[in-house]
Amino acid sequence: MEIVVSQEQGRVPVTVFRLKGDLTTDEPLYSQAQEAFKAGTHNLILDLTQVPYISSRGLRLLHNLYLLLRTDAPAESDAATRAGVLSGTFKSPHLKLLNPSKDALKVLSLAGYDMFLEIYHDLEEAVASF
Amino acid sequence: MESYLRVAAELENLGAIRRFVQEAAAALETDPAVIPDVLLAVDEAATNIIIHGYRGRSGLVELEVSRADDALVIRLHDRATPFDPTEVPPPDLTLPLEQRPVGGMGIYLMQQLMDEVTYRTTPQGGNWLTMLKRGVFDLRASGA
């Protein structure tokens, strides 16, 4: 898995991880995200344009990134999240996906992760959404 | 025609396992549209055997790929601690991610992607996991 990190500026700073290769393991991506988080990253786009394949271990990584970036803001409280999930309106305000492949999208959908993670097909639009 | 692979039960071999299944399925003239689903299901099954079955101990995973009527049949054999993935309850997808356990999606994906998943142990020891994907061959073209 190759990772290229860049910074974008929308209403808020956004870090973009451009990934290349199958998303089938936590590392080294999670460690890199932790380092970025410690350095001040709170908003992350995973560019999946060159990720042909996501397995359950890739889903585990997305789950951990979601938890890493979650804050204790009222809109992200357990009660607000649960209500948002039930009404289909909750999406992570901190982690978004760009250009997943058809197969990757199918896995995200089967696992129900598309209920929590916004999916974009245009980087500028994704950056502007934060 | 049946294709057979035997590899060490190590995560590093998942790529070789996927390549083997891809080539074997293609050689059987499986509908290419279903191959990604099959590869992911096999990947999840093999990962499960390696991580939860052998748990770091050395061992082997054997795979057979064959055809039965209109179904592609994948059989995985191992001699790890018996573990029946078909008895694992499905995850609750209505829960927020905060309340879901991290991980544990592999078996669920396997069952969603394949039409049939069965498990049995043998008196000689060893586990057989059989997965079927139906309707993946053009029966008219093959004259079956």
PDB file of C-alpha atoms in Angstrom, chain A:
ATOM      1  CA  MET A   1       0.000   0.000   0.000  1.00  0.00           C
ATOM      2  CA  GLU A   2       1.442   3.336  -1.071  1.00  0.00           C
ATOM      3  CA  ILE A   3       0.228   6.506   0.651  1.00  0.00           C
ATOM      4  CA  VAL A   4       0.731  10.032  -0.639  1.00  0.00           C
ATOM      5  CA  VAL A   5      -0.300  12.714   1.859  1.00  0.00           C
ATOM      6  CA  SER A   6      -1.330  16.217   0.823  1.00  0.00           C
ATOM      7  CA  GLN A   7      -3.091  19.159   2.391  1.00  0.00           C
ATOM      8  CA  GLU A   8      -6.072  20.996   0.959  1.00  0.00           C
ATOM      9  CA  GLN A   9      -7.697  24.142   2.238  1.00  0.00           C
ATOM     10  CA  GLY A  10     -11.456  24.508   2.170  1.00  0.00           C
ATOM     11  CA  ARG A  11     -13.447  26.178   4.939  1.00  0.00           C
ATOM     12  CA  VAL A  12     -11.125  24.147   7.180  1.00  0.00           C
ATOM     13  CA  PRO A  13      -7.809  22.379   6.544  1.00  0.00           C
ATOM     14  CA  VAL A  14      -8.269  18.917   5.080  1.00  0.00           C
ATOM     15  CA  THR A  15      -5.692  16.150   4.817  1.00  0.00           C
ATOM     16  CA  VAL A  16      -5.886  13.857   1.808  1.00  0.00           C
ATOM     17  CA  PHE A  17      -4.424  10.351   1.818  1.00  0.00           C
ATOM     18  CA  ARG A  18      -4.081   9.108  -1.755  1.00  0.00           C
ATOM     19  CA  LEU A  19      -3.874   5.334  -1.500  1.00  0.00           C
ATOM     20  CA  LYS A  20      -2.514   2.928  -4.065  1.00  0.00           C
ATOM     21  CA  GLY A  21      -3.050  -0.795  -3.726  1.00  0.00           C
ATOM     22  CA  ASP A  22      -5.495  -3.148  -2.032  1.00  0.00           C
ATOM     23  CA  LEU A  23      -6.924  -2.034   1.296  1.00  0.00           C
ATOM     24  CA  THR A  24      -6.441  -5.290   3.149  1.00  0.00           C
ATOM     25  CA  THR A  25      -4.573  -4.333   6.287  1.00  0.00           C
ATOM     26  CA  ASP A  26      -4.463  -1.662   8.999  1.00  0.00           C
ATOM     27  CA  GLU A  27      -0.850  -0.753   8.535  1.00  0.00           C
ATOM     28  CA  PRO A  28       0.924   1.414   7.624  1.00  0.00           C
ATOM     29  CA  LEU A  29      -2.097   3.604   7.050  1.00  0.00           C
ATOM     30  CA  TYR A  30      -3.391   3.696  10.617  1.00  0.00           C
ATOM     31  CA  SER A  31       0.004   4.679  12.054  1.00  0.00           C
ATOM     32  CA  GLN A  32       0.305   7.429   9.477  1.00  0.00           C
ATOM     33  CA  ALA A  33      -3.188   8.678  10.316  1.00  0.00           C
ATOM     34  CA  GLN A  34      -2.325   8.688  14.015  1.00  0.00           C
ATOM     35  CA  GLU A  35       0.757  10.782  13.298  1.00  0.00           C
ATOM     36  CA  ALA A  36      -1.295  13.211  11.202  1.00  0.00           C
ATOM     37  CA  PHE A  37      -3.906  13.385  13.973  1.00  0.00           C
ATOM     38  CA  LYS A  38      -1.252  14.197  16.567  1.00  0.00           C
ATOM     39  CA  ALA A  39       0.054  16.892  14.213  1.00  0.00           C
ATOM     40  CA  GLY A  40      -3.383  18.509  14.106  1.00  0.00           C
ATOM     41  CA  THR A  41      -5.320  16.728  11.341  1.00  0.00           C
ATOM     42  CA  HIS A  42      -9.014  16.512  12.172  1.00  0.00           C
ATOM     43  CA  ASN A  43     -10.487  16.121   8.684  1.00  0.00           C
ATOM     44  CA  LEU A  44      -9.420  13.340   6.378  1.00  0.00           C
ATOM     45  CA  ILE A  45     -10.270  12.304   2.827  1.00  0.00           C
ATOM     46  CA  LEU A  46      -9.234   8.852   1.702  1.00  0.00           C
ATOM     47  CA  ASP A  47      -8.731   8.936  -2.043  1.00  0.00           C
ATOM     48  CA  LEU A  48      -9.552   5.383  -3.137  1.00  0.00           C
ATOM     49  CA  THR A  49      -9.160   6.007  -6.866  1.00  0.00           C
ATOM     50  CA  GLN A  50      -6.306   3.507  -7.048  1.00  0.00           C
ATOM     51  CA  VAL A  51      -7.662   1.002  -4.520  1.00  0.00           C
ATOM     52  CA  PRO A  52      -9.142  -1.881  -6.470  1.00  0.00           C
ATOM     53  CA  TYR A  53     -10.106  -3.984  -3.500  1.00  0.00           C
ATOM     54  CA  ILE A  54     -11.245  -3.646   0.142  1.00  0.00           C
ATOM     55  CA  SER A  55     -11.446  -6.655   2.475  1.00  0.00           C
ATOM     56  CA  SER A  56     -12.844  -6.895   6.010  1.00  0.00           C
ATOM     57  CA  ARG A  57      -9.421  -5.892   7.295  1.00  0.00           C
ATOM     58  CA  GLY A  58      -9.756  -2.703   5.242  1.00  0.00           C
ATOM     59  CA  LEU A  59     -13.168  -2.146   6.820  1.00  0.00           C
ATOM     60  CA  ARG A  60     -11.546  -2.543  10.235  1.00  0.00           C
ATOM     61  CA  LEU A  61      -9.129   0.217   9.276  1.00  0.00           C
ATOM     62  CA  LEU A  62     -11.971   2.538   8.211  1.00  0.00           C
ATOM     63  CA  HIS A  63     -13.736   1.804  11.491  1.00  0.00           C
ATOM     64  CA  ASN A  64     -10.601   2.690  13.476  1.00  0.00           C
ATOM     65  CA  LEU A  65     -10.043   5.885  11.473  1.00  0.00           C
ATOM     66  CA  TYR A  66     -13.650   6.875  12.117  1.00  0.00           C
ATOM     67  CA  LEU A  67     -13.144   6.380  15.858  1.00  0.00           C
ATOM     68  CA  LEU A  68      -9.776   8.180  15.800  1.00  0.00           C
ATOM     69  CA  LEU A  69     -11.276  11.301  14.223  1.00  0.00           C
ATOM     70  CA  ARG A  70     -14.484  11.387  16.228  1.00  0.00           C
ATOM     71  CA  THR A  71     -14.755  14.303  18.664  1.00  0.00           C
ATOM     72  CA  ASP A  72     -16.914  14.906  21.717  1.00  0.00           C
ATOM     73  CA  ALA A  73     -18.928  17.617  19.948  1.00  0.00           C
ATOM     74  CA  PRO A  74     -22.670  17.455  20.731  1.00  0.00           C
ATOM     75  CA  ALA A  75     -23.443  16.546  17.095  1.00  0.00           C
ATOM     76  CA  GLU A  76     -21.265  13.451  17.500  1.00  0.00           C
ATOM     77  CA  SER A  77     -22.594  12.305  20.863  1.00  0.00           C
ATOM     78  CA  ASP A  78     -23.835   8.725  21.160  1.00  0.00           C
ATOM     79  CA  ALA A  79     -27.444   9.916  21.274  1.00  0.00           C
ATOM     80  CA  ALA A  80     -27.080  12.220  18.259  1.00  0.00           C
ATOM     81  CA  THR A  81     -25.242   9.567  16.262  1.00  0.00           C
ATOM     82  CA  ARG A  82     -27.798   6.895  17.046  1.00  0.00           C
ATOM     83  CA  ALA A  83     -30.694   9.188  16.148  1.00  0.00           C
ATOM     84  CA  GLY A  84     -28.921  10.157  12.935  1.00  0.00           C
ATOM     85  CA  VAL A  85     -28.281   6.543  12.009  1.00  0.00           C
ATOM     86  CA  LEU A  86     -31.911   5.603  12.603  1.00  0.00           C
ATOM     87  CA  SER A  87     -33.121   8.491  10.442  1.00  0.00           C
ATOM     88  CA  GLY A  88     -30.407   7.919   7.834  1.00  0.00           C
ATOM     89  CA  THR A  89     -28.975  11.411   8.205  1.00  0.00           C
ATOM     90  CA  PHE A  90     -25.745  10.814  10.110  1.00  0.00           C
ATOM     91  CA  LYS A  91     -22.414  10.935   8.271  1.00  0.00           C
ATOM     92  CA  SER A  92     -18.973  11.325   9.785  1.00  0.00           C
ATOM     93  CA  PRO A  93     -18.033  15.020   9.668  1.00  0.00           C
ATOM     94  CA  HIS A  94     -14.320  14.117   9.736  1.00  0.00           C
ATOM     95  CA  LEU A  95     -13.754  11.144   7.424  1.00  0.00           C
ATOM     96  CA  LYS A  96     -14.862  11.041   3.784  1.00  0.00           C
ATOM     97  CA  LEU A  97     -14.128   8.774   0.855  1.00  0.00           C
ATOM     98  CA  LEU A  98     -13.241   9.700  -2.706  1.00  0.00           C
ATOM     99  CA  ASN A  99     -13.808   7.528  -5.770  1.00  0.00           C
ATOM    100  CA  PRO A 100     -14.206   4.002  -4.424  1.00  0.00           C
ATOM    101  CA  SER A 101     -14.276   1.336  -7.152  1.00  0.00           C
ATOM    102  CA  LYS A 102     -17.488  -0.553  -7.915  1.00  0.00           C
ATOM    103  CA  ASP A 103     -16.230  -3.571  -5.970  1.00  0.00           C
ATOM    104  CA  ALA A 104     -15.072  -1.446  -3.037  1.00  0.00           C
ATOM    105  CA  LEU A 105     -18.423   0.318  -2.968  1.00  0.00           C
ATOM    106  CA  LYS A 106     -20.202  -3.015  -2.827  1.00  0.00           C
ATOM    107  CA  VAL A 107     -18.196  -4.048   0.255  1.00  0.00           C
ATOM    108  CA  LEU A 108     -18.833  -0.682   1.930  1.00  0.00           C
ATOM    109  CA  SER A 109     -22.517  -1.061   1.234  1.00  0.00           C
ATOM    110  CA  LEU A 110     -22.743  -4.694   2.435  1.00  0.00           C
ATOM    111  CA  ALA A 111     -21.057  -3.694   5.689  1.00  0.00           C
ATOM    112  CA  GLY A 112     -23.322  -0.680   6.082  1.00  0.00           C
ATOM    113  CA  TYR A 113     -20.366   1.698   6.142  1.00  0.00           C
ATOM    114  CA  ASP A 114     -21.887   3.839   3.412  1.00  0.00           C
ATOM    115  CA  MET A 115     -24.414   4.908   6.066  1.00  0.00           C
ATOM    116  CA  PHE A 116     -21.626   6.597   8.035  1.00  0.00           C
ATOM    117  CA  LEU A 117     -19.148   7.763   5.428  1.00  0.00           C
ATOM    118  CA  GLU A 118     -19.900  10.279   2.709  1.00  0.00           C
ATOM    119  CA  ILE A 119     -18.666   9.273  -0.713  1.00  0.00           C
ATOM    120  CA  TYR A 120     -17.521  11.825  -3.282  1.00  0.00           C
ATOM    121  CA  HIS A 121     -16.312  11.625  -6.848  1.00  0.00           C
ATOM    122  CA  ASP A 122     -14.773  15.090  -7.026  1.00  0.00           C
ATOM    123  CA  LEU A 123     -11.932  16.207  -4.743  1.00  0.00           C
ATOM    124  CA  GLU A 124     -12.925  19.873  -4.664  1.00  0.00           C
ATOM    125  CA  GLU A 125     -16.462  18.971  -3.738  1.00  0.00           C
ATOM    126  CA  ALA A 126     -15.194  16.629  -1.027  1.00  0.00           C
ATOM    127  CA  VAL A 127     -12.892  19.308   0.424  1.00  0.00           C
ATOM    128  CA  ALA A 128     -15.686  21.885   0.343  1.00  0.00           C
ATOM    129  CA  SER A 129     -18.004  19.530   2.239  1.00  0.00           C
ATOM    130  CA  PHE A 130     -16.057  19.854   5.509  1.00  0.00           C
TER     131      PHE A 130
END
